[in-house]
Tab-separated table of C-alpha atoms and ligand atoms in Angstrom:
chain	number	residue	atom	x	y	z
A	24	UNK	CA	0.000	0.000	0.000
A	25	UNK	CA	1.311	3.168	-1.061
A	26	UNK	CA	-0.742	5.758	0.240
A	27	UNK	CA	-2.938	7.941	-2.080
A	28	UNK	CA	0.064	6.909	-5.198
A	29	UNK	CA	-2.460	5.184	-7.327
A	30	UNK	CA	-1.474	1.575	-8.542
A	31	UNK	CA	-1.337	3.398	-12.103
A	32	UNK	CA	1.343	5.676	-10.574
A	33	UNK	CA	3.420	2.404	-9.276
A	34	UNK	CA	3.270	0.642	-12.493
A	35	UNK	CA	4.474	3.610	-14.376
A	36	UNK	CA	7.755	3.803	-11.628
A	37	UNK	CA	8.244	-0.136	-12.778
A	38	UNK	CA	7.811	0.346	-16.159
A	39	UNK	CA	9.723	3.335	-16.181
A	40	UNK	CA	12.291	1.929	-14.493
A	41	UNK	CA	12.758	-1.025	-17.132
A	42	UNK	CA	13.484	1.225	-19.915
A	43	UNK	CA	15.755	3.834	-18.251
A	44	UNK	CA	17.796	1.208	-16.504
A	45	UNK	CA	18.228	-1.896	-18.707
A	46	UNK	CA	20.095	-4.684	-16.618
A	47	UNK	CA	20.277	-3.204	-13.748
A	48	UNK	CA	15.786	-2.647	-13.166
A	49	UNK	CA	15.726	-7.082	-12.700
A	50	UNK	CA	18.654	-6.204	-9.784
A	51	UNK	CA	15.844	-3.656	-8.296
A	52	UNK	CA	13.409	-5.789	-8.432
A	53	UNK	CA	14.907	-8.549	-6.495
A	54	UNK	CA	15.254	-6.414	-3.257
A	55	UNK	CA	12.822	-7.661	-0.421
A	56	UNK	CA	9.388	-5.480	0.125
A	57	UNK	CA	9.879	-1.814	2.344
A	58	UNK	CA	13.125	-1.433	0.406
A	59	UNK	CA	12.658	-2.143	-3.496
A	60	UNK	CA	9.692	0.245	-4.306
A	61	UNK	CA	11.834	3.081	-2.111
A	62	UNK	CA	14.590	1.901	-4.276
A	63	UNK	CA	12.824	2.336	-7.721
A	64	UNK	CA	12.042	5.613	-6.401
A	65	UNK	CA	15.455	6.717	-5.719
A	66	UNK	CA	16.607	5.344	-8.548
A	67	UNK	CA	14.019	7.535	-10.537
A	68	UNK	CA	14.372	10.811	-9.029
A	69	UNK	CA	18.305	10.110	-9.151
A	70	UNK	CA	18.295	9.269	-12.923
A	71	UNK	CA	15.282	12.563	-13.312
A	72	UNK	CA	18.485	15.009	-11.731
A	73	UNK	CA	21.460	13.149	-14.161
A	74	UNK	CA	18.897	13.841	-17.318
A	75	UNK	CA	18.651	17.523	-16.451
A	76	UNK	CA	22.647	17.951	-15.038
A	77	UNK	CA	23.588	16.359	-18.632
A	78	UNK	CA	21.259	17.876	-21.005
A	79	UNK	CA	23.754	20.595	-22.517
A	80	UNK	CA	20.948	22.005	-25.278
A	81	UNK	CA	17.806	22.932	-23.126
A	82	UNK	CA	19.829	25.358	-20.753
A	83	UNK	CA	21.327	27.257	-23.255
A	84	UNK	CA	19.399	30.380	-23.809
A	85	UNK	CA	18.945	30.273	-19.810
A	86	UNK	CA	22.429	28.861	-18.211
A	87	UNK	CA	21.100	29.993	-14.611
A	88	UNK	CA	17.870	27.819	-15.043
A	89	UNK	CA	20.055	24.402	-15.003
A	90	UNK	CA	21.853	25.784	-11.547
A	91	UNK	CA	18.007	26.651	-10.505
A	92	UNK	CA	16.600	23.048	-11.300
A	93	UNK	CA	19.686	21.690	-9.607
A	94	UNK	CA	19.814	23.068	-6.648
A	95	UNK	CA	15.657	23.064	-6.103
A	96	UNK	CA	15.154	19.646	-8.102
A	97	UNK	CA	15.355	17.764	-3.988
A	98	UNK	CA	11.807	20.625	-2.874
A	99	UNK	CA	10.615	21.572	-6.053
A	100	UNK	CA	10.335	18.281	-7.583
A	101	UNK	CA	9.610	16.058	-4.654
A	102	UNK	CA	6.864	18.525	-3.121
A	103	UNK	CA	4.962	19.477	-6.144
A	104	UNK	CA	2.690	15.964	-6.521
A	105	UNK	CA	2.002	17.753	-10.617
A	106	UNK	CA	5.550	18.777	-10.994
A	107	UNK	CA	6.715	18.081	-14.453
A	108	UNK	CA	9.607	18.929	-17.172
A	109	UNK	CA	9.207	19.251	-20.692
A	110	UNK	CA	12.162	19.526	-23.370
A	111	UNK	CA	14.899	18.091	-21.286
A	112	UNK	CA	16.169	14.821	-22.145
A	113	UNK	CA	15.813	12.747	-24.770
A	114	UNK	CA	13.839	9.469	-25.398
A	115	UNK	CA	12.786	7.724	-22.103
A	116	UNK	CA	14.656	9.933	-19.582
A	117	UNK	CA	12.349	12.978	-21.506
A	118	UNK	CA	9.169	11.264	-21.084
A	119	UNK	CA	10.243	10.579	-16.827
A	120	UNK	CA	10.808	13.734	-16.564
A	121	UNK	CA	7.314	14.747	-18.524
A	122	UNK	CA	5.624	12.463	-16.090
A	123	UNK	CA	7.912	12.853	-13.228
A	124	UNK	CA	4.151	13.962	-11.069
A	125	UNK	CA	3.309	10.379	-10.745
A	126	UNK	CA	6.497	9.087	-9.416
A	127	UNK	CA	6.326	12.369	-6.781
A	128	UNK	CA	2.932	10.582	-5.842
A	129	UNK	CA	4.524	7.410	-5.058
A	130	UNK	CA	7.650	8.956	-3.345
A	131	UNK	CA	4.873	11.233	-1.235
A	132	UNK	CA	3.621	7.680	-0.225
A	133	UNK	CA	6.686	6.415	1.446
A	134	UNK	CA	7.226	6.608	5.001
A	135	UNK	CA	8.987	9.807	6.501
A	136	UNK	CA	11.935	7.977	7.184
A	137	UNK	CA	12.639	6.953	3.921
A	138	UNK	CA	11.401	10.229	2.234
A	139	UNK	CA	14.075	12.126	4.500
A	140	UNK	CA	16.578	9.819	2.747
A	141	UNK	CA	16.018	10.708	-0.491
A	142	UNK	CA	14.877	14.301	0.063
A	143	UNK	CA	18.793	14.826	1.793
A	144	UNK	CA	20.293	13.169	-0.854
A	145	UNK	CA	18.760	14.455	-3.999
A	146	UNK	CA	19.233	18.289	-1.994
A	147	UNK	CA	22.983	17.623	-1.569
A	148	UNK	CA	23.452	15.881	-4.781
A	149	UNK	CA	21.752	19.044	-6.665
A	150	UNK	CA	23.615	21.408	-5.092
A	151	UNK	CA	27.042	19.604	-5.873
A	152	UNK	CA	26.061	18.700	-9.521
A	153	UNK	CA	25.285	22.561	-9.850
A	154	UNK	CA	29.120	23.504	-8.555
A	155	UNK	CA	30.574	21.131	-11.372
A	156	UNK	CA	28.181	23.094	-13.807
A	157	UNK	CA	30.369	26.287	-13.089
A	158	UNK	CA	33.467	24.604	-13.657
A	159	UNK	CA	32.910	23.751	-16.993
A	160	UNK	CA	33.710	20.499	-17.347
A	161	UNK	CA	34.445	20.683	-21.073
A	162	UNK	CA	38.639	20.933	-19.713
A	163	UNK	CA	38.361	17.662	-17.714
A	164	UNK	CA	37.949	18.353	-13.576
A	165	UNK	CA	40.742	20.196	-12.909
A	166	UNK	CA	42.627	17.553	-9.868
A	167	UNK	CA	42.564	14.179	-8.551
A	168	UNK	CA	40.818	15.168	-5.420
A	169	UNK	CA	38.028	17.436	-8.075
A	170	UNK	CA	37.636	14.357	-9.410
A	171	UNK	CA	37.160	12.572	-6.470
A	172	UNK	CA	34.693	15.072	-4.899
A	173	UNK	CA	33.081	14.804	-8.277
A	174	UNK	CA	32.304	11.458	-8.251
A	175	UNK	CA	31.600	11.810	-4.170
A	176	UNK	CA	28.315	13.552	-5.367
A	177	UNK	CA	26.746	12.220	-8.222
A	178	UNK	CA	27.761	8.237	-6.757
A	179	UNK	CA	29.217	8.636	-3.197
A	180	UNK	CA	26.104	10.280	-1.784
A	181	UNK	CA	24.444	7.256	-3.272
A	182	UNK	CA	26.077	4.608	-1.108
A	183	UNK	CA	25.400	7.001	1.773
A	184	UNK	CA	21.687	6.672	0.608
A	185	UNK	CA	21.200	3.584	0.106
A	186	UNK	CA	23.208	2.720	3.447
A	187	UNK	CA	20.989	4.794	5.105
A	188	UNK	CA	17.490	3.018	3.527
A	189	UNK	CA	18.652	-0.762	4.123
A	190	UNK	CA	19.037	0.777	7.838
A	191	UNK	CA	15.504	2.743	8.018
A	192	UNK	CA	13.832	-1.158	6.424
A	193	UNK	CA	15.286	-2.757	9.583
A	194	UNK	CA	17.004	-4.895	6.874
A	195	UNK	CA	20.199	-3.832	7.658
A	196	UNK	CA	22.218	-3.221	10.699
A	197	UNK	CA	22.092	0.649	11.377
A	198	UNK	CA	25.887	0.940	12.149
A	199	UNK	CA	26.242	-0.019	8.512
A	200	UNK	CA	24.735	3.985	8.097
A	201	UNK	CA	26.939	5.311	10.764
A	202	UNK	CA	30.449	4.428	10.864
A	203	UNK	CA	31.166	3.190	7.591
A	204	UNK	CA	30.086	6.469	5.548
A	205	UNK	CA	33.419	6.362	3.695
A	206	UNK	CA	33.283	2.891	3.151
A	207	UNK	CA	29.928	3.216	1.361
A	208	UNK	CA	31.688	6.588	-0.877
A	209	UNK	CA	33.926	4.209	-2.108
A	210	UNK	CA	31.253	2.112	-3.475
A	211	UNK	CA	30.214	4.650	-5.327
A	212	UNK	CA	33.556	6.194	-6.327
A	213	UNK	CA	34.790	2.717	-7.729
A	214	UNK	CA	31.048	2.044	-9.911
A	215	UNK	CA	31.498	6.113	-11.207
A	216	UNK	CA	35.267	5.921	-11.985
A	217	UNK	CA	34.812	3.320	-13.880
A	218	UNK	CA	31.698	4.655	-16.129
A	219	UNK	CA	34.080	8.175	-16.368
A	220	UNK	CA	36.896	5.803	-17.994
A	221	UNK	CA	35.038	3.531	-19.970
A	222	UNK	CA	32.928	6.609	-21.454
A	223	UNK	CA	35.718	8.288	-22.440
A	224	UNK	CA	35.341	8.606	-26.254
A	225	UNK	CA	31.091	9.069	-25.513
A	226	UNK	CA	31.783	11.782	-23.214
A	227	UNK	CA	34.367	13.350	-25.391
A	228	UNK	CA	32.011	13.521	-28.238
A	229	UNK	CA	29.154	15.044	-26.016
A	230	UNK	CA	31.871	18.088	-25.309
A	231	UNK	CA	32.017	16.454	-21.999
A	232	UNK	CA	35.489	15.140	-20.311
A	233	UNK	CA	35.692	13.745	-16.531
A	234	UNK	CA	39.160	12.755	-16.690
A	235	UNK	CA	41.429	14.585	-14.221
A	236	UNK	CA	43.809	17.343	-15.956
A	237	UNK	CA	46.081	16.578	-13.085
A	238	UNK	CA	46.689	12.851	-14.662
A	239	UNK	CA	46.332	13.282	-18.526
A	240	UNK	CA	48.173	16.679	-18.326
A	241	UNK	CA	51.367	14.239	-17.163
A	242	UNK	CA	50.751	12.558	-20.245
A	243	UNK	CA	49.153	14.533	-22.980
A	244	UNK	CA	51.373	16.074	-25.764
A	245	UNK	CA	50.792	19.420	-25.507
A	246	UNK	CA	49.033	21.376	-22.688
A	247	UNK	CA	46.097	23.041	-24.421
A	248	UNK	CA	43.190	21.556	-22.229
A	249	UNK	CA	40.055	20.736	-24.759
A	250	UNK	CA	42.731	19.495	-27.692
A	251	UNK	CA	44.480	16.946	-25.317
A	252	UNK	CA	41.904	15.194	-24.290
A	253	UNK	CA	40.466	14.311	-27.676
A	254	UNK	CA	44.287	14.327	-29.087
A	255	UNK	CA	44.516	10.672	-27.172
A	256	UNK	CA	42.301	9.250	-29.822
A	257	UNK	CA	44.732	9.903	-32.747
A	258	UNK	CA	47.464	7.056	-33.024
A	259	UNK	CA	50.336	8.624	-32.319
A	260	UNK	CA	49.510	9.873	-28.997
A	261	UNK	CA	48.209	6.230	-28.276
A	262	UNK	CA	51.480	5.278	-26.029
A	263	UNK	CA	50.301	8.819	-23.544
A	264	UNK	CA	47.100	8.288	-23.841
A	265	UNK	CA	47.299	4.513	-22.807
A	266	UNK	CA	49.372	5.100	-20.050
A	267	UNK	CA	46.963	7.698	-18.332
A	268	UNK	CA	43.962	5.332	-18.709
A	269	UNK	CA	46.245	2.428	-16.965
A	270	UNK	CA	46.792	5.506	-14.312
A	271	UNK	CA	42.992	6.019	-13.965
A	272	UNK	CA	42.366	2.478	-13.701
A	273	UNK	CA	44.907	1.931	-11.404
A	274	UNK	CA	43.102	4.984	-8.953
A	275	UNK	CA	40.149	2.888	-9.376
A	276	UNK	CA	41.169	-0.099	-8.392
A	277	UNK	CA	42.354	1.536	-4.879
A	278	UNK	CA	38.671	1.713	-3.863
A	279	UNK	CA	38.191	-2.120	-4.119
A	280	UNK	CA	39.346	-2.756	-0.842
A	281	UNK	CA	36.806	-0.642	0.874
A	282	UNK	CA	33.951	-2.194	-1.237
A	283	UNK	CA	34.689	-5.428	-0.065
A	284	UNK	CA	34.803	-4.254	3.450
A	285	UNK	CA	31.957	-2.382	2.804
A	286	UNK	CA	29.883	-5.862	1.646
A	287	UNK	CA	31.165	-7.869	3.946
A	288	UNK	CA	28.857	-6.500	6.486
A	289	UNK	CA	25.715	-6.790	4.950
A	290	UNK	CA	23.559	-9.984	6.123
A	291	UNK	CA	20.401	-9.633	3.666
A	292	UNK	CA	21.152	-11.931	0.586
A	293	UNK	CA	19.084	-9.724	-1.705
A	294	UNK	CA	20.676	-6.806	-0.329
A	295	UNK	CA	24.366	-8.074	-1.029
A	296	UNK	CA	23.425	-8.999	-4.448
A	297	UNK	CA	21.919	-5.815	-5.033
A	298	UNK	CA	25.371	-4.318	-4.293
A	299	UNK	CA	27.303	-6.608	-5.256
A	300	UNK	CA	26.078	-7.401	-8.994
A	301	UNK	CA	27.062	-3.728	-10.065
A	302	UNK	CA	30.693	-4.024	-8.583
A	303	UNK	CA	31.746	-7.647	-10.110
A	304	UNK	CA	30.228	-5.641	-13.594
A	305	UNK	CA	32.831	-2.742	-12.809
A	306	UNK	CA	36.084	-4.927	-12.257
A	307	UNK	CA	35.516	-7.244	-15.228
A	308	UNK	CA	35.049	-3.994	-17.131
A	309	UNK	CA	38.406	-2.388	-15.164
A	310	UNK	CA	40.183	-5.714	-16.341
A	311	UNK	CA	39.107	-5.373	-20.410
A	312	UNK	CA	39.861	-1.209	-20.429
A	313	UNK	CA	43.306	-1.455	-18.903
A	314	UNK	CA	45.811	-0.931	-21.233
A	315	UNK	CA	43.078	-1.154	-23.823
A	316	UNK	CA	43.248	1.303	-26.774
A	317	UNK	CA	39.609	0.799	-28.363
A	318	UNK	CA	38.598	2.377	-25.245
A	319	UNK	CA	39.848	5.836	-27.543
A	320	UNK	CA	37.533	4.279	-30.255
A	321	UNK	CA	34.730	3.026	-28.960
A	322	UNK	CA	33.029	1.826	-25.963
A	323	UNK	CA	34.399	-1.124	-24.821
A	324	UNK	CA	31.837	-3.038	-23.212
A	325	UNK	CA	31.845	-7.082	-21.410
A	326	UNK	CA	30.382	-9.750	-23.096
A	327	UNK	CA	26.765	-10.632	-22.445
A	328	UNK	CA	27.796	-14.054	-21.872
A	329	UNK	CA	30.266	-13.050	-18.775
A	330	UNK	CA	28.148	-10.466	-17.416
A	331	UNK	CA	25.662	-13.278	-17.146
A	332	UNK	CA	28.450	-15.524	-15.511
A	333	UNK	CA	29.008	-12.678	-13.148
A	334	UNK	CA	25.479	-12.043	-11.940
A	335	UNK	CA	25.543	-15.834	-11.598
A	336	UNK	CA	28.561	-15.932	-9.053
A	337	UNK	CA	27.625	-12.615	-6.862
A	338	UNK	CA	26.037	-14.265	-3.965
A	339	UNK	CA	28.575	-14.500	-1.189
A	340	UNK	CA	32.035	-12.773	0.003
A	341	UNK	CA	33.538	-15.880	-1.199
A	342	UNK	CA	32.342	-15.403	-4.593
A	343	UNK	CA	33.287	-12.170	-4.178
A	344	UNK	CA	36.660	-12.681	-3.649
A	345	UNK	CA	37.326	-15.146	-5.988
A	346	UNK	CA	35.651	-12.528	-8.744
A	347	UNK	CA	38.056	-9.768	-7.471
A	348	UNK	CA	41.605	-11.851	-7.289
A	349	UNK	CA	40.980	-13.510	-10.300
A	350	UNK	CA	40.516	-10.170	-12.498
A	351	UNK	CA	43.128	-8.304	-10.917
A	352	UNK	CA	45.233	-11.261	-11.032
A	353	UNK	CA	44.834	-10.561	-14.793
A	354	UNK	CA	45.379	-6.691	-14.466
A	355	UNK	CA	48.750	-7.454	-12.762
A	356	UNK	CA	50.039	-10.030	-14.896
A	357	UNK	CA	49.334	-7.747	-17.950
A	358	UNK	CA	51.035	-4.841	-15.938
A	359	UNK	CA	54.160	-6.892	-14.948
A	360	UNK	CA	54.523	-7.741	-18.916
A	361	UNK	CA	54.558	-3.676	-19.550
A	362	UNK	CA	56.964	-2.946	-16.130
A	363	UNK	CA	59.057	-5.139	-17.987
A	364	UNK	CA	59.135	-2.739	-20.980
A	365	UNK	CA	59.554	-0.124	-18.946
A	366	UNK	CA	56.156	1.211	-18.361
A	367	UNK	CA	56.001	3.727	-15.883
A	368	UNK	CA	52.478	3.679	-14.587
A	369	UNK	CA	52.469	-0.427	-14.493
A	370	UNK	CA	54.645	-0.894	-10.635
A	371	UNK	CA	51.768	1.499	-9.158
A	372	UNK	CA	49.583	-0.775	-10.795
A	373	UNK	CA	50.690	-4.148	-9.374
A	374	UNK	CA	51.307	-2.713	-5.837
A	375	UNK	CA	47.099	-2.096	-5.982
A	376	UNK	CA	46.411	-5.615	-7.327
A	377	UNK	CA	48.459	-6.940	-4.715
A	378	UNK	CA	46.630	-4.953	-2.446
A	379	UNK	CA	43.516	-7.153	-3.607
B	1	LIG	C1	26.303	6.757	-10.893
B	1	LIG	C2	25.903	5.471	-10.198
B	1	LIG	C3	27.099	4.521	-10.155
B	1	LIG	C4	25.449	5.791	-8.791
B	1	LIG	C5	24.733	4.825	-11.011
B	1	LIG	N1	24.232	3.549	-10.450
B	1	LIG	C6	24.629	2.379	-11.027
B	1	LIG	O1	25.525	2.335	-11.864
B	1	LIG	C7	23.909	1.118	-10.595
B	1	LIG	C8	24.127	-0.001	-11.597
B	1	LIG	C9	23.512	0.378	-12.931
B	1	LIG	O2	22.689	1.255	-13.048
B	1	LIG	N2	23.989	-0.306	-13.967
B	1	LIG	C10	23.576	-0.011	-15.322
B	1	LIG	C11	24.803	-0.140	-16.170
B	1	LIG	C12	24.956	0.969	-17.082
B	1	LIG	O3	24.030	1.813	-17.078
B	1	LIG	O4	26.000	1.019	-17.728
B	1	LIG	C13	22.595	-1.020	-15.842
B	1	LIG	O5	21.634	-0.609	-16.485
B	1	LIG	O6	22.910	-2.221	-15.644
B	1	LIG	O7	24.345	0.672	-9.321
B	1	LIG	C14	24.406	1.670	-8.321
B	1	LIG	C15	24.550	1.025	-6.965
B	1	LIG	C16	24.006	-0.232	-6.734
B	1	LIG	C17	24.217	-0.860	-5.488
B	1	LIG	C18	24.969	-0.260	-4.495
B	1	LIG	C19	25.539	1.012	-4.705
B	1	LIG	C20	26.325	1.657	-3.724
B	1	LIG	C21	26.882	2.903	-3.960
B	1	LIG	C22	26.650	3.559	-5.172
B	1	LIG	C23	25.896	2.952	-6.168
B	1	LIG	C24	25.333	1.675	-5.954
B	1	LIG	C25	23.266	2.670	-8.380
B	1	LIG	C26	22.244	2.655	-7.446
B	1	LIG	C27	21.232	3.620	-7.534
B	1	LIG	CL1	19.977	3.610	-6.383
B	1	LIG	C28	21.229	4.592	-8.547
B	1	LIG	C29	22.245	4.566	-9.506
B	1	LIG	C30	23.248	3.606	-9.438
């Protein structure tokens, strides 16, 4: 029961969810009752602010409306049970956001608890997303730790979210939402890191670049910002450009640790595969972009057939670890080949893997 959200309003969230969320919306959907329909909420309203903070047409003639919508997307959109947006988006994220009043109904019909969670982080996601509009982000975030606070906010705050939701179901242990907040930003950090690298090319060609100046400025050619980054996709910057992805990877892979920790103390079986399905998806995908130049002509992408085998095998720490070891066991090896050819990223990369 969902309060006055009419079943019509539910079935739209599912269905919604399905087509904005391919893979991932049968993951959802597994989570136990007083956690998945919150979930396919959050999930909504989360994707509802990443359609508007990415849309680089519709703001145009009014740059100060994106900040607006940003910053007021957490009370504007989640009070207003007829709020809707037209002309942002494209496709299925457009038409959520053109209905977005009947998934407001259904979020209005969760409990306080849960609606405090979501309110806090949509508000504080918002307001972050809005700061990273300034920067322009057509140069690249400007340091490591702007890329880190980067990714804090549109995927840290998540883990703190959803940390704080398996508490409020009674699913979880609250502790989980108390003393492990950084445990459950790495989460986050390691699933968004590896999007920003494997997008590289897509968010190139959008005008958009996530990659850290401080890392592909050690590398690039020349240092005039906009040219470098796309410069990596011609061939003869391919040995630079290579060895600041393996440098990104390798600041990815530093995170795994903590995610591990982080599901190691989770005790609902849905719950752990609900986290852990997306990280086993990130490390086999860390594994085929390392060293890997068609990620500077295309998106490189797993196999259907592993990411099925994955899914399969992401139902206990033990699983877990044999998932992890094995793929950075394959990261090292391939990074002890290049030490031997001198590489200079490739040491910092085995010290990590052993690390695993
Ligand atoms: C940016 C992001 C990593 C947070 C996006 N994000 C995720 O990536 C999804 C997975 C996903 O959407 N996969 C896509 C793959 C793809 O689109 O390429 C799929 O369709 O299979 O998982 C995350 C997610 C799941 C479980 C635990 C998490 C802990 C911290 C942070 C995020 C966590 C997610 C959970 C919620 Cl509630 C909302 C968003 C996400």
């Amino acid at each position: 029961d969902v309060g006055h959200a009419g079943d019509a309003d539910v079935r739209f969230c599912a269905d919604m969810l399905g087509r904005v969320s391919r893979s991932f919306a049968a993951v959802i959907r597994q989570l136990p009752k007083g956690l998945c329909l919150e979930t396919v909420v959050f999930y909504l309203v989360l994707r509802a602010l990443d359609t508007v903070e990415d849309d680089m047409e519709a703001f145009q003639k009014d740059p100060g409306a994106k900040l607006r919508h940003l910053r007021g997307f957490y009370h504007v959109a989640l009070e207003d049970p007829e709020f809707k947006m037209h002309g942002v988006g494209k496709g299925d994220e457009a038409r959520l956001l053109e209905n977005f009043d009947r998934v407001v109904r259904v979020f209005q019909g969760l409990t306080p608890g849960m609606r405090t969670v979501i309110k806090d982080i949509t508000r504080r996601m918002g307001a972050g997303m809005a700061d990273f509009v300034d920067k322009d982000l057509g140069q690249g975030t400007i340091s490591l730790q702007e890329y880190d606070l980067y990714c804090h906010y549109v995927a840290g705050l998540v883990g703190e979210g959803l940390t704080r939701m398996f508490a409020e179901s009674g699913l979880e242990a609250p502790d989980l939402a108390t003393s492990r907040q950084e445990l459950a930003n790495s989460m986050g950090l390691f699933l968004q890191k590896t999007n920003i690298i494997r997008d590289y090319l897509e968010d190139f060609v959008d005008g958009r670049a996530f990659w850290p100046q401080e890392v592909w400025k050690r590398h690039a050619p020349s240092a005039v910002p906009a040219q470098s980054l796309g410069a990596f996709a011609e061939a003869e910057h391919r040995e630079r450009a290579l060895a600041c992805l393996d440098e990104l990877v390798t600041n990815a892979l530093e995170h795994v640790p903590d995610c591990l920790a982080y599901m190691s103390r989770l005790h609902t079986p849905q719950i752990f595969r609900f986290c852990a399905i997306p990280q086993v998806m990130a490390i086999a995908t860390l594994e085929k972009v390392y060293h890997n130049p068609d990620v500077f002509t295309g998106v490189v992408k797993i196999r259907k057939g592993l990411a099925c085998k994955l899914i399969m095998e992401a139902n206990s720490m033990g699983d877990l670890y044999t998932c992890f070891s094995s793929f950075a066991g394959k990261i090292a090896r391939r990074a002890a080949a290049l030490e031997k050819r001198g590489d200079s990223v490739s040491a910092q990369t085995l010290r990590v893997c052993e690390e695993i």
